[in-house]
XYZ file of N, CA and C in Angstrom:
858
model
N 107.038 84.676 174.237
C 106.244 85.650 173.479
C 106.252 85.275 171.997
N 105.092 85.379 171.366
C 104.977 85.090 169.938
C 105.803 86.084 169.135
N 106.523 85.582 168.143
C 107.342 86.456 167.327
C 106.466 87.369 166.496
N 106.807 88.651 166.485
C 106.024 89.634 165.749
C 106.437 89.662 164.282
N 105.542 90.110 163.406
C 105.897 90.270 161.998
C 107.055 91.239 161.821
N 107.684 91.189 160.656
C 108.878 91.998 160.406
C 108.584 93.482 160.410
N 107.407 93.887 159.937
C 107.060 95.309 159.893
C 106.016 95.602 160.960
N 106.226 96.729 161.678
C 105.352 97.020 162.814
C 105.045 98.523 162.838
N 103.768 98.824 162.913
C 103.269 100.195 162.846
C 102.497 100.509 164.133
N 102.811 101.647 164.752
C 102.121 102.102 165.958
C 101.446 103.433 165.668
N 100.156 103.510 165.991
C 99.400 104.752 165.850
C 98.937 105.184 167.234
N 99.072 106.471 167.529
C 98.701 107.002 168.840
C 97.645 108.080 168.642
N 96.469 107.843 169.216
C 95.326 108.737 169.017
C 94.686 109.141 170.336
N 93.882 110.175 170.272
C 93.289 110.757 171.477
C 92.013 110.058 171.914
N 91.101 109.804 170.968
C 89.784 109.257 171.287
C 89.406 108.164 170.296
N 88.496 107.276 170.662
C 87.930 106.373 169.669
C 87.243 107.195 168.564
N 87.500 106.877 167.352
C 87.032 107.444 166.076
C 88.135 108.214 165.361
N 89.074 108.813 166.126
C 90.161 109.560 165.489
C 90.976 108.674 164.554
N 91.174 107.430 164.973
C 91.994 106.515 164.166
C 91.344 106.191 162.830
N 90.035 106.017 162.827
C 89.341 105.649 161.593
C 89.259 106.828 160.631
N 89.001 108.024 161.161
C 88.916 109.212 160.316
C 90.271 109.528 159.690
N 91.313 109.493 160.490
C 92.641 109.903 160.029
C 93.387 108.809 159.282
N 93.266 107.567 159.737
C 94.184 106.515 159.290
C 93.504 105.203 158.930
N 92.190 105.218 158.701
C 91.492 103.967 158.440
C 92.024 103.203 157.243
N 92.310 103.899 156.155
C 92.858 103.246 154.962
C 94.236 102.667 155.266
N 95.062 103.462 155.923
C 96.423 103.034 156.242
C 96.405 101.784 157.121
N 95.579 101.781 158.140
C 95.506 100.646 159.052
C 95.001 99.404 158.334
N 93.967 99.564 157.517
C 93.408 98.419 156.799
C 94.406 97.862 155.797
N 95.077 98.744 155.072
C 96.055 98.292 154.080
C 97.169 97.487 154.740
N 97.758 98.049 155.778
C 98.893 97.371 156.380
C 98.487 96.115 157.128
N 97.332 96.126 157.756
C 96.861 94.906 158.409
C 96.672 93.797 157.387
N 96.120 94.135 156.214
C 95.915 93.135 155.164
C 97.231 92.616 154.607
N 98.286 93.444 154.677
C 99.597 93.034 154.180
C 100.395 92.240 155.210
N 99.834 92.039 156.392
C 100.528 91.266 157.409
C 101.398 92.079 158.339
N 101.332 93.398 158.240
C 102.053 94.261 159.174
C 101.381 94.161 160.546
N 102.189 94.198 161.606
C 101.609 94.243 162.949
C 101.213 95.692 163.228
N 99.917 95.956 163.240
C 99.384 97.300 163.472
C 98.912 97.392 164.916
N 99.456 98.354 165.646
C 99.068 98.585 167.036
C 98.469 99.973 167.153
N 97.304 100.059 167.778
C 96.663 101.341 168.055
C 96.659 101.568 169.560
N 97.133 102.730 169.980
C 97.004 103.163 171.370
C 96.078 104.372 171.396
N 94.988 104.259 172.132
C 94.021 105.341 172.286
C 94.154 105.881 173.705
N 94.249 107.187 173.838
C 94.603 107.771 175.134
C 93.419 107.999 176.067
N 92.219 108.195 175.536
C 91.017 108.339 176.367
C 89.860 107.628 175.667
N 88.758 107.476 176.397
C 87.562 106.850 175.822
C 86.569 107.874 175.279
N 86.941 109.153 175.298
C 86.044 110.162 174.729
C 84.755 110.326 175.508
N 84.862 110.310 176.833
C 83.661 110.356 177.683
C 82.882 111.656 177.578
N 83.513 112.706 177.047
C 82.837 114.001 176.947
C 82.439 114.327 175.506
N 82.464 113.344 174.639
C 82.050 113.574 173.265
C 80.558 113.837 173.140
N 80.177 114.577 172.104
C 78.755 114.824 171.836
C 78.179 113.647 171.058
N 76.978 113.243 171.393
C 76.348 112.055 170.816
C 75.371 112.468 169.724
N 75.472 111.814 168.566
C 74.619 112.170 167.429
C 73.242 111.497 167.476
N 73.145 110.154 167.544
C 71.822 109.528 167.441
C 70.934 109.859 168.638
N 69.720 110.298 168.404
C 68.826 110.637 169.519
C 68.613 109.475 170.482
N 68.591 108.234 169.950
C 68.334 107.079 170.816
C 69.499 106.787 171.748
N 70.644 107.428 171.502
C 71.810 107.249 172.379
C 72.149 108.528 173.136
N 71.288 109.523 173.037
C 71.581 110.825 173.636
C 71.682 110.767 175.152
N 71.139 109.710 175.762
C 71.211 109.587 177.220
C 72.605 109.222 177.709
N 73.465 108.789 176.799
C 74.793 108.352 177.198
C 75.687 109.545 177.532
N 76.461 109.391 178.571
C 77.411 110.423 178.965
C 78.381 109.858 179.977
N 79.493 110.523 180.165
C 80.461 110.103 181.159
C 80.950 108.685 180.939
N 81.011 107.924 182.028
C 81.547 106.561 181.960
C 80.733 105.681 181.027
N 79.402 105.865 181.014
C 78.559 105.041 180.144
C 78.881 105.303 178.680
N 79.114 106.554 178.329
C 79.490 106.873 176.957
C 80.869 106.293 176.641
N 81.778 106.385 177.592
C 83.101 105.815 177.374
C 83.051 104.327 177.103
N 82.241 103.609 177.860
C 82.098 102.167 177.646
C 81.496 101.879 176.280
N 80.513 102.683 175.898
C 79.893 102.487 174.584
C 80.892 102.772 173.472
N 81.680 103.814 173.628
C 82.654 104.147 172.595
C 83.763 103.098 172.524
N 84.052 102.473 173.640
C 85.022 101.371 173.623
C 84.481 100.217 172.778
N 83.189 99.941 172.893
C 82.581 98.897 172.052
C 82.610 99.312 170.586
N 82.353 100.585 170.324
C 82.441 101.064 168.944
C 83.857 100.892 168.401
N 84.838 101.146 169.245
C 86.228 100.988 168.827
C 86.524 99.546 168.449
N 86.014 98.614 169.232
C 86.228 97.203 168.907
C 85.617 96.856 167.558
N 84.424 97.372 167.280
C 83.791 97.115 165.984
C 84.586 97.749 164.843
N 85.099 98.941 165.081
C 85.895 99.610 164.055
C 87.170 98.823 163.762
N 87.809 98.311 164.819
C 89.034 97.540 164.608
C 88.739 96.233 163.875
N 87.584 95.656 164.127
C 87.203 94.448 163.395
C 87.062 94.770 161.904
N 86.475 95.924 161.599
C 86.319 96.322 160.195
C 87.666 96.550 159.523
N 88.640 97.052 160.273
C 89.952 97.356 159.704
C 90.897 96.161 159.734
N 90.514 95.100 160.430
C 91.374 93.928 160.519
C 92.518 94.093 161.490
N 92.364 94.992 162.466
C 93.405 95.267 163.449
C 93.061 94.569 164.759
N 94.010 93.797 165.275
C 93.760 92.998 166.481
C 94.439 93.553 167.724
N 95.438 94.401 167.553
C 96.191 94.927 168.700
C 95.799 96.379 168.922
N 94.842 96.606 169.805
C 94.454 97.970 170.134
C 94.316 98.073 171.644
N 94.805 99.177 172.181
C 94.954 99.320 173.616
C 94.560 100.729 174.060
N 94.234 100.845 175.343
C 94.011 102.146 175.957
C 95.238 102.485 176.789
N 95.745 103.688 176.655
C 96.965 104.076 177.335
C 96.807 103.917 178.850
N 97.611 103.043 179.432
C 97.543 102.818 180.865
C 96.367 101.983 181.311
N 95.556 101.495 180.359
C 94.378 100.706 180.705
C 93.127 101.567 180.725
N 91.977 100.916 180.631
C 90.689 101.626 180.580
C 90.509 102.489 181.819
N 90.168 103.755 181.584
C 89.883 104.655 182.684
C 91.084 105.369 183.271
N 92.292 105.086 182.773
C 93.485 105.738 183.339
C 93.417 107.250 183.109
N 93.035 107.640 181.909
C 92.915 109.062 181.588
C 91.533 109.314 180.983
N 90.882 110.361 181.433
C 89.553 110.681 180.898
C 89.649 111.804 179.873
N 88.612 111.914 179.077
C 88.476 112.953 178.063
C 88.559 114.326 178.746
N 89.240 115.266 178.099
C 89.445 116.598 178.674
C 88.436 117.627 178.199
N 87.552 117.252 177.265
C 86.627 118.227 176.712
C 87.331 119.206 175.785
N 86.575 120.117 175.215
C 87.142 121.087 174.279
C 87.962 122.139 175.014
N 88.897 122.747 174.313
C 89.815 123.706 174.905
C 89.062 124.881 175.531
N 89.468 125.240 176.752
C 88.900 126.394 177.424
C 87.714 126.103 178.316
N 87.243 124.841 178.340
C 86.118 124.480 179.189
C 86.612 124.075 180.573
N 85.742 124.164 181.594
C 86.134 123.731 182.938
C 86.580 122.270 182.994
N 86.111 121.454 182.035
C 86.521 120.045 181.987
C 88.044 119.900 181.940
N 88.734 120.910 181.354
C 90.196 120.844 181.228
C 90.899 120.789 182.579
N 90.179 121.227 183.645
C 90.780 121.299 184.979
C 90.575 120.036 185.798
N 89.833 119.075 185.265
C 89.616 117.814 185.974
C 90.972 117.133 186.179
N 91.354 116.855 187.423
C 92.687 116.262 187.655
C 92.864 114.889 187.018
N 91.763 114.217 186.679
C 91.867 112.902 186.053
C 91.878 112.931 184.542
N 91.743 114.131 183.960
C 91.665 114.196 182.496
C 93.060 114.135 181.891
N 93.112 113.800 180.633
C 94.385 113.590 179.952
C 95.190 114.884 179.858
N 94.512 116.005 179.707
C 95.184 117.296 179.611
C 96.019 117.578 180.857
N 95.576 117.062 182.007
C 96.282 117.292 183.260
C 97.330 116.211 183.556
N 97.454 115.224 182.700
C 98.402 114.135 182.945
C 99.834 114.634 182.893
N 100.682 114.040 183.701
C 102.113 114.305 183.629
C 102.646 113.680 182.341
N 103.243 114.487 181.489
C 103.662 114.010 180.173
C 104.678 112.882 180.296
N 105.649 113.030 181.177
C 106.667 111.992 181.314
C 106.067 110.677 181.802
N 105.122 110.745 182.742
C 104.496 109.520 183.235
C 103.681 108.845 182.136
N 102.886 109.642 181.415
C 102.082 109.072 180.330
C 102.980 108.528 179.223
N 104.066 109.238 178.918
C 105.004 108.761 177.906
C 105.666 107.467 178.345
N 105.888 107.315 179.650
C 106.441 106.068 180.157
C 105.514 104.892 179.902
N 104.215 105.124 179.997
C 103.251 104.064 179.693
C 103.303 103.698 178.217
N 103.439 104.711 177.362
C 103.550 104.431 175.928
C 104.882 103.757 175.609
N 105.916 104.116 176.331
C 107.215 103.471 176.132
C 107.112 101.967 176.370
N 106.295 101.556 177.326
C 106.104 100.124 177.568
C 105.583 99.425 176.316
N 104.681 100.078 175.610
C 104.145 99.509 174.368
C 105.244 99.470 173.310
N 106.007 100.542 173.210
C 107.081 100.585 172.222
C 108.112 99.493 172.500
N 108.448 99.298 173.750
C 109.400 98.236 174.104
C 108.874 96.864 173.682
N 107.582 96.663 173.848
C 106.985 95.363 173.521
C 106.880 95.161 172.014
N 106.370 96.155 171.314
C 106.053 96.014 169.889
C 107.251 96.362 169.005
N 108.103 97.279 169.459
C 109.265 97.742 168.706
C 108.876 98.195 167.288
N 107.979 99.172 167.195
C 107.550 99.631 165.867
C 108.662 100.370 165.145
N 108.723 100.182 163.834
C 109.623 100.991 163.021
C 108.995 102.334 162.669
N 107.658 102.386 162.660
C 106.934 103.589 162.245
C 105.895 103.943 163.303
N 105.826 105.238 163.637
C 104.800 105.745 164.557
C 104.071 106.891 163.875
N 102.753 106.914 164.028
C 101.907 107.968 163.457
C 101.145 108.651 164.583
N 101.145 109.984 164.573
C 100.367 110.741 165.547
C 100.063 112.127 164.968
N 99.707 113.096 165.831
C 99.343 114.442 165.388
C 100.529 115.397 165.460
N 100.327 116.587 164.890
C 101.319 117.648 165.017
C 101.192 118.309 166.392
N 101.978 119.362 166.618
C 102.021 119.964 167.954
C 100.758 120.736 168.310
N 99.884 120.984 167.339
C 98.578 121.579 167.627
C 97.490 120.514 167.709
N 97.887 119.260 167.676
C 96.917 118.182 167.725
C 96.026 118.133 166.504
N 96.465 118.777 165.426
C 95.646 118.819 164.217
C 94.684 119.971 164.213
N 93.992 120.204 165.345
C 93.000 121.292 165.368
C 92.820 121.926 166.736
N 93.720 121.672 167.663
C 93.693 122.416 168.910
C 92.956 121.782 170.059
N 92.461 120.560 169.900
C 91.791 119.896 171.020
C 92.849 119.532 172.063
N 92.589 119.789 173.346
C 93.621 119.514 174.353
C 94.085 118.066 174.387
N 93.189 117.110 174.178
C 93.604 115.711 174.190
C 94.491 115.382 172.990
N 94.248 116.029 171.873
C 95.084 115.802 170.694
C 96.471 116.423 170.890
N 96.496 117.616 171.463
C 97.786 118.247 171.752
C 98.580 117.403 172.739
N 97.905 116.913 173.780
C 98.586 116.087 174.772
C 99.040 114.755 174.169
N 98.261 114.208 173.273
C 98.661 112.979 172.583
C 99.959 113.202 171.816
N 100.039 114.329 171.117
C 101.278 114.675 170.422
C 102.444 114.734 171.405
N 102.258 115.435 172.505
C 103.345 115.602 173.471
C 103.798 114.252 174.026
N 102.834 113.424 174.385
C 103.147 112.123 174.971
C 103.831 111.223 173.948
N 103.309 111.207 172.729
C 103.889 110.344 171.696
C 105.324 110.758 171.376
N 105.544 112.050 171.205
C 106.888 112.503 170.852
C 107.856 112.318 172.018
N 107.386 112.502 173.239
C 108.250 112.250 174.391
C 108.590 110.766 174.479
N 107.617 109.907 174.217
C 107.872 108.468 174.251
C 108.882 108.062 173.191
N 108.837 108.700 172.036
C 109.832 108.418 170.994
C 111.230 108.771 171.503
N 111.352 109.893 172.197
C 112.638 110.263 172.761
C 113.103 109.287 173.827
N 112.185 108.855 174.673
C 112.534 107.878 175.705
C 112.945 106.547 175.084
N 112.270 106.174 174.003
C 112.604 104.917 173.326
C 114.015 104.973 172.757
N 114.393 106.119 172.222
C 115.757 106.298 171.705
C 116.766 106.088 172.839
N 116.488 106.695 173.989
C 117.388 106.564 175.136
C 117.451 105.124 175.639
N 116.331 104.400 175.487
C 116.252 103.034 175.997
C 116.800 101.994 175.032
N 117.249 102.433 173.866
C 117.822 101.501 172.913
C 116.818 100.787 172.034
N 115.597 101.320 171.943
C 114.595 100.746 171.027
C 114.009 101.871 170.179
N 114.839 102.484 169.349
C 114.418 103.670 168.603
C 113.329 103.377 167.570
N 112.499 104.382 167.348
C 111.490 104.342 166.289
C 112.110 105.011 165.068
N 112.208 104.283 163.969
C 112.952 104.781 162.809
C 112.273 105.978 162.151
N 110.935 105.958 162.078
C 110.233 107.020 161.354
C 109.006 107.446 162.153
N 108.794 108.750 162.221
C 107.596 109.314 162.845
C 106.906 110.207 161.821
N 105.613 109.994 161.658
C 104.797 110.789 160.742
C 103.685 111.501 161.508
N 103.363 112.696 161.040
C 102.187 113.405 161.536
C 101.083 113.332 160.481
N 99.848 113.221 160.938
C 98.696 113.207 160.033
C 98.565 114.567 159.345
N 98.361 114.539 158.046
C 98.249 115.767 157.258
C 97.194 115.607 156.160
N 96.756 116.746 155.611
C 95.957 116.802 154.388
C 96.514 117.942 153.545
N 96.903 117.691 152.294
C 97.410 118.786 151.453
C 96.293 119.765 151.107
N 96.619 121.024 151.164
C 95.593 122.053 150.968
C 94.888 121.922 149.625
N 95.637 121.621 148.567
C 95.013 121.533 147.242
C 93.987 120.404 147.200
N 94.304 119.283 147.839
C 93.372 118.148 147.872
C 92.115 118.521 148.654
N 92.297 119.186 149.778
C 91.148 119.590 150.582
C 90.262 120.570 149.815
N 90.879 121.539 149.163
C 90.093 122.536 148.425
C 89.311 121.897 147.289
N 89.931 120.985 146.543
C 89.234 120.306 145.447
C 88.081 119.457 145.979
N 88.306 118.785 147.101
C 87.257 117.938 147.683
C 86.075 118.782 148.148
N 86.348 119.953 148.703
C 85.248 120.815 149.157
C 84.527 121.458 147.982
N 85.208 121.678 146.885
C 84.520 122.152 145.677
C 83.489 121.118 145.219
N 83.892 119.837 145.217
C 82.960 118.762 144.844
C 81.817 118.660 145.845
N 82.153 118.822 147.124
C 81.125 118.739 148.158
C 80.059 119.813 147.971
N 80.463 121.020 147.668
C 79.485 122.092 147.474
C 78.556 121.790 146.298
N 79.079 121.149 145.256
C 78.236 120.759 144.126
C 77.263 119.650 144.506
N 77.727 118.725 145.354
C 76.923 117.563 145.715
C 75.957 117.816 146.872
N 76.165 118.891 147.611
C 75.424 119.113 148.855
C 73.901 119.040 148.702
N 73.312 119.575 147.629
C 71.840 119.493 147.520
C 71.315 118.058 147.477
N 72.160 117.108 147.112
C 71.714 115.710 147.023
C 72.097 114.893 148.258
N 72.656 115.547 149.257
C 73.122 114.850 150.460
C 72.160 115.044 151.630
N 72.218 114.163 152.623
C 71.353 114.300 153.798
C 71.883 115.318 154.806
N 72.853 116.125 154.393
C 73.402 117.160 155.259
C 72.987 118.519 154.718
N 72.609 119.428 155.601
C 72.131 120.735 155.159
C 73.274 121.699 154.842
N 74.366 121.593 155.577
C 75.465 122.535 155.411
C 76.787 121.793 155.293
N 77.759 122.484 154.740
C 79.092 121.912 154.591
C 80.057 122.595 155.541
N 81.045 121.838 155.972
C 82.163 122.413 156.711
C 83.033 123.198 155.727
N 84.153 123.669 156.174
C 85.107 124.362 155.315
C 86.469 123.693 155.449
N 87.375 124.078 154.587
C 88.736 123.533 154.657
C 89.340 123.766 156.033
N 89.027 124.911 156.639
C 89.593 125.242 157.946
C 89.098 124.314 159.048
N 88.017 123.577 158.795
C 87.501 122.636 159.787
C 88.219 121.295 159.756
N 89.043 121.055 158.755
C 89.737 119.776 158.602
C 91.067 119.835 159.347
N 91.308 118.909 160.269
C 92.579 118.927 161.004
C 93.772 118.638 160.098
N 94.867 119.321 160.371
C 96.134 118.974 159.735
C 96.319 119.419 158.307
N 95.507 120.362 157.821
C 95.685 120.850 156.448
C 96.931 121.726 156.381
N 97.806 121.413 155.438
C 99.051 122.177 155.258
C 99.314 122.367 153.772
N 100.260 123.250 153.460
C 100.657 123.437 152.069
C 101.197 122.127 151.498
N 100.956 121.919 150.225
C 101.248 120.635 149.591
C 102.707 120.199 149.748
N 103.632 121.146 149.727
C 105.051 120.773 149.746
C 105.473 120.116 151.055
N 104.652 120.210 152.088
C 105.006 119.582 153.362
C 104.637 118.103 153.395
N 103.861 117.655 152.428
C 103.446 116.255 152.400
C 104.603 115.397 151.902
N 104.946 114.376 152.677
C 106.048 113.494 152.274
C 105.593 112.083 151.954
N 104.356 111.726 152.304
C 103.858 110.379 152.026
C 102.361 110.417 151.799
N 101.898 109.519 150.928
C 100.472 109.378 150.649
C 100.157 107.894 150.532
N 99.212 107.432 151.324
C 98.781 106.035 151.287
C 97.416 106.005 150.615
N 97.390 105.462 149.414
C 96.166 105.465 148.613
C 95.318 104.256 148.953
N 94.038 104.490 149.101
C 93.129 103.413 149.454
C 92.686 102.612 148.248
N 92.954 101.313 148.252
C 92.356 100.419 147.264
C 90.887 100.246 147.614
N 90.142 99.522 146.769
C 88.730 99.293 147.054
C 88.485 98.718 148.430
N 89.136 97.600 148.789
C 88.894 97.003 150.112
C 89.294 97.918 151.267
N 90.417 98.605 151.154
C 90.866 99.467 152.240
C 89.938 100.661 152.411
N 89.482 101.232 151.303
C 88.560 102.358 151.375
C 87.229 101.927 151.979
N 86.748 100.751 151.585
C 85.493 100.237 152.147
C 85.646 99.959 153.633
N 86.805 99.448 154.030
C 87.045 99.169 155.439
C 87.045 100.456 156.256
N 87.631 101.510 155.700
C 87.636 102.791 156.407
C 86.213 103.293 156.626
N 85.406 103.266 155.593
C 84.020 103.723 155.733
C 83.265 102.887 156.758
N 83.482 101.573 156.744
C 82.814 100.694 157.716
C 83.278 101.005 159.134
N 84.573 101.266 159.295
C 85.091 101.598 160.619
C 84.511 102.913 161.121
N 84.406 103.889 160.240
C 83.810 105.162 160.647
C 82.343 104.985 161.024
N 81.614 104.145 160.287
C 80.211 103.876 160.641
C 80.094 103.206 162.008
N 81.099 102.425 162.368
C 81.064 101.761 163.675
C 81.058 102.771 164.810
N 81.625 103.949 164.578
C 81.638 105.002 165.599
C 80.360 105.837 165.476
N 79.226 105.168 165.643
C 77.944 105.801 165.328
C 77.568 106.926 166.278
N 78.102 106.943 167.491
C 77.785 108.056 168.383
C 78.414 109.355 167.896
N 79.477 109.254 167.086
C 80.255 110.433 166.725
C 80.193 110.809 165.255
N 79.861 109.853 164.381
C 80.013 110.075 162.944
C 78.774 109.603 162.193
N 78.344 110.408 161.230
C 77.338 109.994 160.255
C 78.021 109.916 158.890
N 77.981 108.744 158.274
C 78.684 108.529 157.003
C 77.684 108.455 155.859
N 77.960 109.212 154.818
C 77.224 109.120 153.554
C 78.287 109.268 152.472
N 78.874 108.147 152.075
C 80.039 108.182 151.187
C 79.764 108.965 149.898
N 80.734 109.760 149.483
C 82.089 109.935 150.010
C 82.222 111.091 151.003
N 81.197 111.276 151.832
C 81.219 112.363 152.803
C 80.818 111.824 154.171
N 81.039 112.654 155.175
C 80.590 112.311 156.526
C 80.394 113.604 157.307
N 79.780 113.475 158.464
C 79.609 114.628 159.352
C 79.805 114.181 160.788
N 80.311 115.098 161.589
C 80.423 114.878 163.023
C 79.191 115.465 163.702
N 79.242 115.677 165.003
C 78.058 116.129 165.728
C 77.625 117.532 165.334
N 78.502 118.296 164.673
C 78.108 119.629 164.202
C 77.237 119.577 162.956
N 77.050 118.372 162.391
C 76.197 118.134 161.222
C 76.680 118.850 159.969
N 77.955 119.206 159.938
C 78.543 119.852 158.763
C 79.255 118.806 157.920
N 78.860 118.678 156.670
C 79.438 117.661 155.789
C 80.886 117.985 155.466
N 81.704 116.938 155.382
C 83.084 117.087 154.948
C 83.506 115.845 154.192
N 84.559 115.939 153.405
C 84.972 114.796 152.575
C 85.520 113.651 153.421
N 85.263 112.441 152.954
C 85.866 111.238 153.527
C 87.048 110.888 152.626
N 88.243 111.147 153.108
C 89.439 110.982 152.280
C 89.873 109.520 152.253
N 89.962 108.967 151.050
C 90.409 107.581 150.909
C 91.883 107.489 150.512
N 92.526 108.614 150.328
C 93.989 108.675 150.324
C 94.380 109.461 151.566
N 95.303 108.905 152.337
C 95.702 109.525 153.601
C 97.140 110.028 153.482
N 97.365 111.215 154.020
C 98.611 111.931 153.781
C 99.371 112.144 155.091
N 100.697 112.237 154.941
C 101.557 112.314 156.115
C 102.737 113.238 155.864
N 103.269 113.764 156.967
C 104.519 114.522 156.952
C 105.538 113.792 157.814
N 106.654 113.440 157.231
C 107.725 112.777 157.972
C 108.437 113.805 158.842
N 108.513 113.545 160.140
C 109.173 114.482 161.054
C 110.357 113.845 161.766
N 110.515 112.548 161.599
C 111.682 111.853 162.148
C 112.017 110.706 161.201
N 113.272 110.615 160.807
C 113.686 109.575 159.881
C 114.302 110.184 158.640
N 114.822 109.335 157.797
C 115.515 109.787 156.593
C 114.510 110.157 155.515
N 114.500 111.417 155.076
C 113.540 111.824 154.049
C 113.897 111.243 152.687
N 112.878 111.092 151.858
C 113.055 110.612 150.494
C 113.010 111.785 149.535
N 113.585 111.598 148.355
C 113.553 112.649 147.342
C 112.193 112.739 146.652
N 111.390 111.695 146.792
C 110.066 111.677 146.179
C 109.028 111.387 147.257
N 107.768 111.720 146.971
C 106.699 111.430 147.921
C 106.534 109.917 148.059
N 106.568 109.433 149.261
C 106.476 108.004 149.526
C 105.043 107.507 149.384
N 104.909 106.242 148.986
C 103.613 105.574 148.989
C 103.575 104.454 150.027
N 104.693 104.284 150.734
C 104.830 103.245 151.750
C 105.519 103.869 152.960
N 104.860 103.835 154.116
C 105.427 104.452 155.312
C 106.699 103.748 155.775
N 106.911 102.523 155.305
C 108.107 101.764 155.674
C 109.249 101.937 154.663
N 109.054 102.796 153.682
C 110.073 102.996 152.654
C 111.402 103.416 153.278
N 112.460 102.782 152.826
C 113.784 103.190 153.241
C 114.284 102.584 154.536
N 113.483 101.737 155.167
C 113.929 101.086 156.397
C 113.730 99.583 156.258
N 114.583 98.832 156.886
C 114.454 97.387 156.892
C 113.818 96.924 158.175
N 113.623 95.622 158.281
C 113.065 95.053 159.501
C 114.083 95.163 160.624
N 113.597 95.378 161.832
C 114.454 95.401 163.016
C 113.983 94.304 163.962
N 114.900 93.745 164.766
C 114.515 92.669 165.655
C 113.614 93.144 166.782
């Protein structure tokens, strides 16, 4: 096996596009620095709503295949070469939004056995041996069943990795500080008349917004990393419309495109100051 770089980062996400929206700057920055960045995506988002009219015919497996191609383009934009689907393509399907009959599909991720799915992620952890893992909080950021299940699986896999002797030194949850979100939406409301979007979302529509004091790390986007994030988000054209520095999902509500990405450390040794490097305080592990 080829020797891996000294620093290794694992991100665990629910659907294609989540990684670019939440962590595009972080992934691009670390990939450019030579960190081994691994993305595990748990479903192909087969039940996502499609934005472009010319692609509106896509659904189910066909949409999943298309979104997989979008994911490959997004990873090319971010410079990330190691990206995988949990258990392989088609192992778990999109669960749809919370409360829909789709949640009862026995093949959907929401119905997956957490320990079994975590065992599949443990295989990746054993192979890559990441020092840092990034995922969602226990509400999945905004309550989507696949995001909640991703949190459960990722955190269970971290526990299994500890038991197996390949511990993950630091675990971060995706966050946005409330003050930053509020300031960004103030700017958005001023800019909205000049944008191709008719309405704006609200702070409550942004996943993972918390009080500022809970933020323990901020990864600021340089020019190249910020541009890479926007390009990666554009690659997910079925799900995202980008008009920098804003974007919209299928609800057509404009929201800020954050080029500084924020995190809350939930496992690992905390720092006395807000970190600018997710690897701060840890050395390389074999």
